Backbone as a printed PyTorch tensor [residue, N CA C, xyz], in Angstrom:
tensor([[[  0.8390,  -1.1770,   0.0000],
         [  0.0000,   0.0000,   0.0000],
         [  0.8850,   1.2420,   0.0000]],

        [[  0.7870,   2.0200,  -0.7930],
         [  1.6070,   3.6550,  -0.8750],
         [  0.6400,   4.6450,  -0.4640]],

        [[  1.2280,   5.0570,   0.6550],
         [  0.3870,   6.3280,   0.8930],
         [  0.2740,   7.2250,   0.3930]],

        [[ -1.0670,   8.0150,   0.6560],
         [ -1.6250,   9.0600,  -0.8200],
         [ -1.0060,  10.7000,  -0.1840]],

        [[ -1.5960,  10.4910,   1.6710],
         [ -1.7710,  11.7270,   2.4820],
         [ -1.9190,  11.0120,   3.8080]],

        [[ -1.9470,  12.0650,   5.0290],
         [ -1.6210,  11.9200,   6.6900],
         [ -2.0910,  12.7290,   6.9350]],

        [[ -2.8610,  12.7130,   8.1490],
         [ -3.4990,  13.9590,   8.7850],
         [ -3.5020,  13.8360,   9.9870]],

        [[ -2.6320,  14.3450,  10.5560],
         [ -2.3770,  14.5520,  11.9680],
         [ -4.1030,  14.6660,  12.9870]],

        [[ -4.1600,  14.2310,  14.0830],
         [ -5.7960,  14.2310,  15.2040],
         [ -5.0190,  13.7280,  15.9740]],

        [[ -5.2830,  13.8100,  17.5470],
         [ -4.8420,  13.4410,  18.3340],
         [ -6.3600,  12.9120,  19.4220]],

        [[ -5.4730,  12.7250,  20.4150],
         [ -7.2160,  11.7400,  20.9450],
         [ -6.8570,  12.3800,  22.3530]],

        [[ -7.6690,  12.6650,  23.4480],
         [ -7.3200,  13.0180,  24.7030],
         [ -8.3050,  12.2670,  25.6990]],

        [[ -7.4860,  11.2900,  26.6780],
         [ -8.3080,  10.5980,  27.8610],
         [ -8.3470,  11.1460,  28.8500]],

        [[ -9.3440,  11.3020,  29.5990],
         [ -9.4950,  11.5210,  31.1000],
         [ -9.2080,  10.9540,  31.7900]],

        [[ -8.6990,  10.4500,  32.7740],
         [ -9.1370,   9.3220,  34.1270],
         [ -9.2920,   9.7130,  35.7560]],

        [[-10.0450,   9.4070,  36.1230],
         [-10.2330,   9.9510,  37.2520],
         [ -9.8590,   8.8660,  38.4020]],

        [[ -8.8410,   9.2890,  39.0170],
         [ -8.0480,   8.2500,  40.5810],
         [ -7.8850,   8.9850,  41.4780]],

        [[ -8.8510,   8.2720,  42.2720],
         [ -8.3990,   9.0140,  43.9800],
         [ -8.5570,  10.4140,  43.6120]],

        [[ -9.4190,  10.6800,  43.3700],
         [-10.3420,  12.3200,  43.7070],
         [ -9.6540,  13.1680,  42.6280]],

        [[ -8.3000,  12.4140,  41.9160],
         [ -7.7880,  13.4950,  41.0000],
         [ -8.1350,  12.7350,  39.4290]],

        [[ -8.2800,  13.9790,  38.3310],
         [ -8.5680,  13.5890,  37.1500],
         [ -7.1860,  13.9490,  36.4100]],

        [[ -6.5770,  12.6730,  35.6630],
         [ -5.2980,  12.7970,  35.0650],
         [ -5.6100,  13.4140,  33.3250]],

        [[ -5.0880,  13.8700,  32.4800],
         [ -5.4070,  13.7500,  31.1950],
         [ -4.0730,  13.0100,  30.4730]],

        [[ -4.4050,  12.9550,  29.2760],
         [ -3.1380,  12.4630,  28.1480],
         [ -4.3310,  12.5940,  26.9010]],

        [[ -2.5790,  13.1690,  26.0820],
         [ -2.9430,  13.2740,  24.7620],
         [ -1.9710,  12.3310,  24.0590]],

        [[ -2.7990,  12.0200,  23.3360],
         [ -1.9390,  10.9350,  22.4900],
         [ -2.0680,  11.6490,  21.0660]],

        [[ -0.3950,  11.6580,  19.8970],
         [ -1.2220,  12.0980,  18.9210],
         [ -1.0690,  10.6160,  17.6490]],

        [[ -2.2310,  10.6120,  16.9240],
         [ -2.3950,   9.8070,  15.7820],
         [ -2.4620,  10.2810,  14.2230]],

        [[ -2.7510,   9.7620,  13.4290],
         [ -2.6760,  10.3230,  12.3670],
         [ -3.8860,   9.4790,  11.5310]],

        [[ -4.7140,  10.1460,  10.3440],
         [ -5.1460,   9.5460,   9.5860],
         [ -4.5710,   9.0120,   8.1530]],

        [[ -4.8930,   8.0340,   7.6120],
         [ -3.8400,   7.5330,   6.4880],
         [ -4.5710,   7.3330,   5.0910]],

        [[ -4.4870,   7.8430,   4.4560],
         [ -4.9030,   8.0270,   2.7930],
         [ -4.2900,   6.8820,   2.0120]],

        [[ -4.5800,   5.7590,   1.6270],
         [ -4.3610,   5.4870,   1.0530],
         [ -4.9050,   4.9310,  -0.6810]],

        [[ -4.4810,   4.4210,  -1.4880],
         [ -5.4460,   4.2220,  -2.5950],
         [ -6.9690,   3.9590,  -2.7630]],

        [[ -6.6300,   2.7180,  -1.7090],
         [ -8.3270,   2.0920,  -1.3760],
         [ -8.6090,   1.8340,  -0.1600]],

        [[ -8.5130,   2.4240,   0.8720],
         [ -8.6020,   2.6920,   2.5300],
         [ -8.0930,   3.8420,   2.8340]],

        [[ -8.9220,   4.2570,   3.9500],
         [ -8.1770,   5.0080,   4.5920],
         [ -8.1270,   4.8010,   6.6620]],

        [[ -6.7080,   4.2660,   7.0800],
         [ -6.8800,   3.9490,   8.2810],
         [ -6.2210,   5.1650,   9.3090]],

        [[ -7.1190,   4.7640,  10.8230],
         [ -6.7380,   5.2270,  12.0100],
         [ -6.5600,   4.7400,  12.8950]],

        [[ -5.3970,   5.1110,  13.7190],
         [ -5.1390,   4.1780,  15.0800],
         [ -5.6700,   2.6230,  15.4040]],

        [[ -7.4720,   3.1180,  15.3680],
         [ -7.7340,   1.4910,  15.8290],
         [ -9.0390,   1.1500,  14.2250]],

        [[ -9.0360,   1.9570,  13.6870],
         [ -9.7030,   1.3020,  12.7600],
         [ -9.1860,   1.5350,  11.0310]],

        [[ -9.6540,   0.7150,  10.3210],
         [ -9.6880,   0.7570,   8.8970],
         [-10.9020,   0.8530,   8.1040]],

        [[-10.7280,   1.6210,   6.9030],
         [-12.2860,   1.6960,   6.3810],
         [-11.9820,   1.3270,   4.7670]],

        [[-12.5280,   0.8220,   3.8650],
         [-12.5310,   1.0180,   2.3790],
         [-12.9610,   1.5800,   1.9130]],

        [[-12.1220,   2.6030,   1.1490],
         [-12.8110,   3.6180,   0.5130],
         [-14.0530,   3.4000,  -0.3910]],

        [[-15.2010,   2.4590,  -0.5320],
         [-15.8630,   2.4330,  -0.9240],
         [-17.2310,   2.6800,   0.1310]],

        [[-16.7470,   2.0030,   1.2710],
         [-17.3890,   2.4450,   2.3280],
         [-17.4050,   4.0080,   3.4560]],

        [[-16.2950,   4.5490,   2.2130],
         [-16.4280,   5.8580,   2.9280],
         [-17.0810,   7.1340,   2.2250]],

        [[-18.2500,   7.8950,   2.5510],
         [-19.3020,   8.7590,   1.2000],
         [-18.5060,  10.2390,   1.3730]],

        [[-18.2720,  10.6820,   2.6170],
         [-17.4680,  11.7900,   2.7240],
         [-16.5010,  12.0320,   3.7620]],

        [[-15.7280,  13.7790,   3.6330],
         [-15.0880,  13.9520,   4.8000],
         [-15.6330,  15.5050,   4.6980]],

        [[-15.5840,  15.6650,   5.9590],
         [-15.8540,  16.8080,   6.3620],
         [-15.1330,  17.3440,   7.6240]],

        [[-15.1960,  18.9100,   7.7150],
         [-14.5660,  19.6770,   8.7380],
         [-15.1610,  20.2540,   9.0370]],

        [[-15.2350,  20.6420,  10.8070],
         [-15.7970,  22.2480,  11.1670],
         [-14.8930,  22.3910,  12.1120]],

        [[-14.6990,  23.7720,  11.9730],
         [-13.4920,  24.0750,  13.4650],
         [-14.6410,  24.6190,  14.6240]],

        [[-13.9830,  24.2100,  15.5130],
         [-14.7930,  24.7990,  16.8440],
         [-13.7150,  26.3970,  17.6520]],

        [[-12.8960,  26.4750,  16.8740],
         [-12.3290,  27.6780,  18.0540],
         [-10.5060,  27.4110,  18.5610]],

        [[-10.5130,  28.3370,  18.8320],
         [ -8.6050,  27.8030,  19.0260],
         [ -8.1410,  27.2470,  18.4980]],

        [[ -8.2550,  27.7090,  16.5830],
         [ -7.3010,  26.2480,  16.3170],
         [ -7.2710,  25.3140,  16.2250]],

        [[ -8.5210,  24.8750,  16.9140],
         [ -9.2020,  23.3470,  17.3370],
         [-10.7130,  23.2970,  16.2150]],

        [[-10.3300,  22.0880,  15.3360],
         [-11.2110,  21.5040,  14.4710],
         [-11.8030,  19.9780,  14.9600]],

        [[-12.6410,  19.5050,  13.8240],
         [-13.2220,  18.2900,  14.0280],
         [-13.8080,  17.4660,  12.6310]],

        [[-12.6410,  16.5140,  12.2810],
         [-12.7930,  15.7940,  10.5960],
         [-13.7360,  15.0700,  11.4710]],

        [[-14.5980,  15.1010,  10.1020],
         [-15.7470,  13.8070,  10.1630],
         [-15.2950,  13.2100,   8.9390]],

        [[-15.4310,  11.7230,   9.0650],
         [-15.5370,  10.8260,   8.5710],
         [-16.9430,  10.0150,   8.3860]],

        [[-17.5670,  10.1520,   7.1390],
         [-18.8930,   9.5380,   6.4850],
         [-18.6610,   8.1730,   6.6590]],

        [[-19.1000,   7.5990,   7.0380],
         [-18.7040,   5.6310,   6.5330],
         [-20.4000,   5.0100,   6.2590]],

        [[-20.2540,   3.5040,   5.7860],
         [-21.5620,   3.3960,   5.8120],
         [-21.5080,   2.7250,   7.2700]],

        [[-20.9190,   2.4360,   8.0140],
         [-21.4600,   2.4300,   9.3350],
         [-21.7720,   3.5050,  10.3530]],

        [[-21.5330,   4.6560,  10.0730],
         [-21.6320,   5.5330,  10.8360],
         [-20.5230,   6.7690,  10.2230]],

        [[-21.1980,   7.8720,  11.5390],
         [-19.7820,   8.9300,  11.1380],
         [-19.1170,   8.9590,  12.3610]],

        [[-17.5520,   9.2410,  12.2540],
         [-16.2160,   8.9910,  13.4130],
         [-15.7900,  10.5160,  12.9080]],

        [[-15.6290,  11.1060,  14.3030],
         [-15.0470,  12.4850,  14.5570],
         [-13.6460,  12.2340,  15.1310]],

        [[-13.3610,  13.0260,  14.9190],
         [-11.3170,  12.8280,  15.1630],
         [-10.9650,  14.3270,  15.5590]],

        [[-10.4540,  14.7800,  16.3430],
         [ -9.8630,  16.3840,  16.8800],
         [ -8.6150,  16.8480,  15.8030]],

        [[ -8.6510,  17.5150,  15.0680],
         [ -7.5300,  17.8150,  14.8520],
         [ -6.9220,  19.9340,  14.9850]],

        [[ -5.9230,  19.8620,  15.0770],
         [ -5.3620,  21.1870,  15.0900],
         [ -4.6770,  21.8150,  14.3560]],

        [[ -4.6170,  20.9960,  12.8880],
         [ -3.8180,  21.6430,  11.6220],
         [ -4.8400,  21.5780,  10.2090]],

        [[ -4.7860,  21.9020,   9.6650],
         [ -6.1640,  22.7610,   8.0160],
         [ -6.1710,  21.2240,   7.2590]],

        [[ -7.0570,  20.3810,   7.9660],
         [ -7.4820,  18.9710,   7.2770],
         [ -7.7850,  19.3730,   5.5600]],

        [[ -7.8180,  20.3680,   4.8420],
         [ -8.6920,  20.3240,   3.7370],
         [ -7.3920,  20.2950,   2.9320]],

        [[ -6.1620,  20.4230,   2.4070],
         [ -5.4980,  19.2960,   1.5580],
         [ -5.9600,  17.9870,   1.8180]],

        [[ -5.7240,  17.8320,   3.3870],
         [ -6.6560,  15.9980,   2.6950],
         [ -7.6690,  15.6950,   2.4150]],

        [[ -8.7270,  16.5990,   2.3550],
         [ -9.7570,  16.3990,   2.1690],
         [ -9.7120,  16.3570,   0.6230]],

        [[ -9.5270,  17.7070,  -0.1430],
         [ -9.3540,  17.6540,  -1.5370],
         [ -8.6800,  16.6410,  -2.0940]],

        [[ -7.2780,  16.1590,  -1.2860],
         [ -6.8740,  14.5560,  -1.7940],
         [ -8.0580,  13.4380,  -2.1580]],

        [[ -8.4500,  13.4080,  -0.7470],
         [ -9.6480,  12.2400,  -1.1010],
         [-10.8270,  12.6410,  -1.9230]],

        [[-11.2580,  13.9340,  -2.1030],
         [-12.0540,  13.7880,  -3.0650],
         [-11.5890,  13.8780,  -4.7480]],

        [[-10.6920,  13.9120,  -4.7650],
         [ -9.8660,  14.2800,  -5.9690],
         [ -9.7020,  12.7990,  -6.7480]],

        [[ -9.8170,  11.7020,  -5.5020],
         [ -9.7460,  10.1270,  -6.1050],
         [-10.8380,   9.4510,  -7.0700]],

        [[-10.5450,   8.7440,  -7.6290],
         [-11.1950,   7.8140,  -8.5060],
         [-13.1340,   7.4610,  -7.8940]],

        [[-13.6970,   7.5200,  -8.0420],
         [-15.2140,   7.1030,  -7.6520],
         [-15.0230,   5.8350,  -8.4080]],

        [[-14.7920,   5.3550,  -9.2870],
         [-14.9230,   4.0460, -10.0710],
         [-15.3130,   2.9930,  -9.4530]],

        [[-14.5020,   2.8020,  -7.9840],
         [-14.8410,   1.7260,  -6.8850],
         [-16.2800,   1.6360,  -6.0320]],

        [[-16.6660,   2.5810,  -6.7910],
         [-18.6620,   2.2520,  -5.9200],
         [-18.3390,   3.3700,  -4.7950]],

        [[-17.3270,   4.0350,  -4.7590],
         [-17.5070,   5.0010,  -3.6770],
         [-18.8350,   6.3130,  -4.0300]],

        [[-18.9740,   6.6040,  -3.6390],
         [-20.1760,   7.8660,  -4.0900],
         [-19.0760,   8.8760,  -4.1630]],

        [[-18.6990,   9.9130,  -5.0230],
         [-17.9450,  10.9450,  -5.3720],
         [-18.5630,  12.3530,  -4.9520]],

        [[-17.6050,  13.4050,  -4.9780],
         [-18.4510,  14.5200,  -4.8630],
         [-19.0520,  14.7860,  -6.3470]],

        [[-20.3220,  15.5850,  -6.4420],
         [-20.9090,  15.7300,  -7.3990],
         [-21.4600,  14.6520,  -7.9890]],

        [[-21.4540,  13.1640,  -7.4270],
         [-22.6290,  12.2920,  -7.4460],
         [-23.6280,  12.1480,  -7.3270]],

        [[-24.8800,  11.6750,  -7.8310],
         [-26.0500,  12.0050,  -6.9450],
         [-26.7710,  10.3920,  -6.3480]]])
């Protein structure tokens, strides 16, 4: 598999011990490739994926959505997701993916 594009998201846990709440950020990346695109703990085929989308919430701080046909997966990120976005829509539809400007 050759990667197409990367998009930096990071994930942040809470835990709460003994009256104190710890955090951690972990950072991950999303992965473009020809016919998938994977994260940390999952993989999707790009046929099963209809879109991506962004909205920033403030500081710098955004939120890629990921369309799948199982659902949509939000991911945090803090750097301008839309090169990858235009990557992935810029790909082939041929594979049964729904394209932009499909109907």
């Amino acid at each position: 598999m050759n990667l197409i594009a990367s998009q930096p998201y990071y994930q942040v846990q809470r835990e709460v011990s003994e009256g104190q709440q710890k955090r951690s950020v972990s950072d991950r990346r999303i992965d473009l490739y020809h016919d998938r695109i994977t994260t940390h703990r999952r993989e999707f085929l790009l046929t099963h994926v209809f879109d991506i989308s962004y909205r920033r919430i403030g500081g710098g701080i955004g939120l890629l959505y990921l369309h799948t046909s199982i659902g949509v997966f939000s991911y945090t990120v803090n750097t301008d997701p839309k090169p990858f976005i235009a990557l992935f829509k810029s790909m082939p539809t041929d594979s049964g993916r729904q394209g932009e400007g499909s109907s």
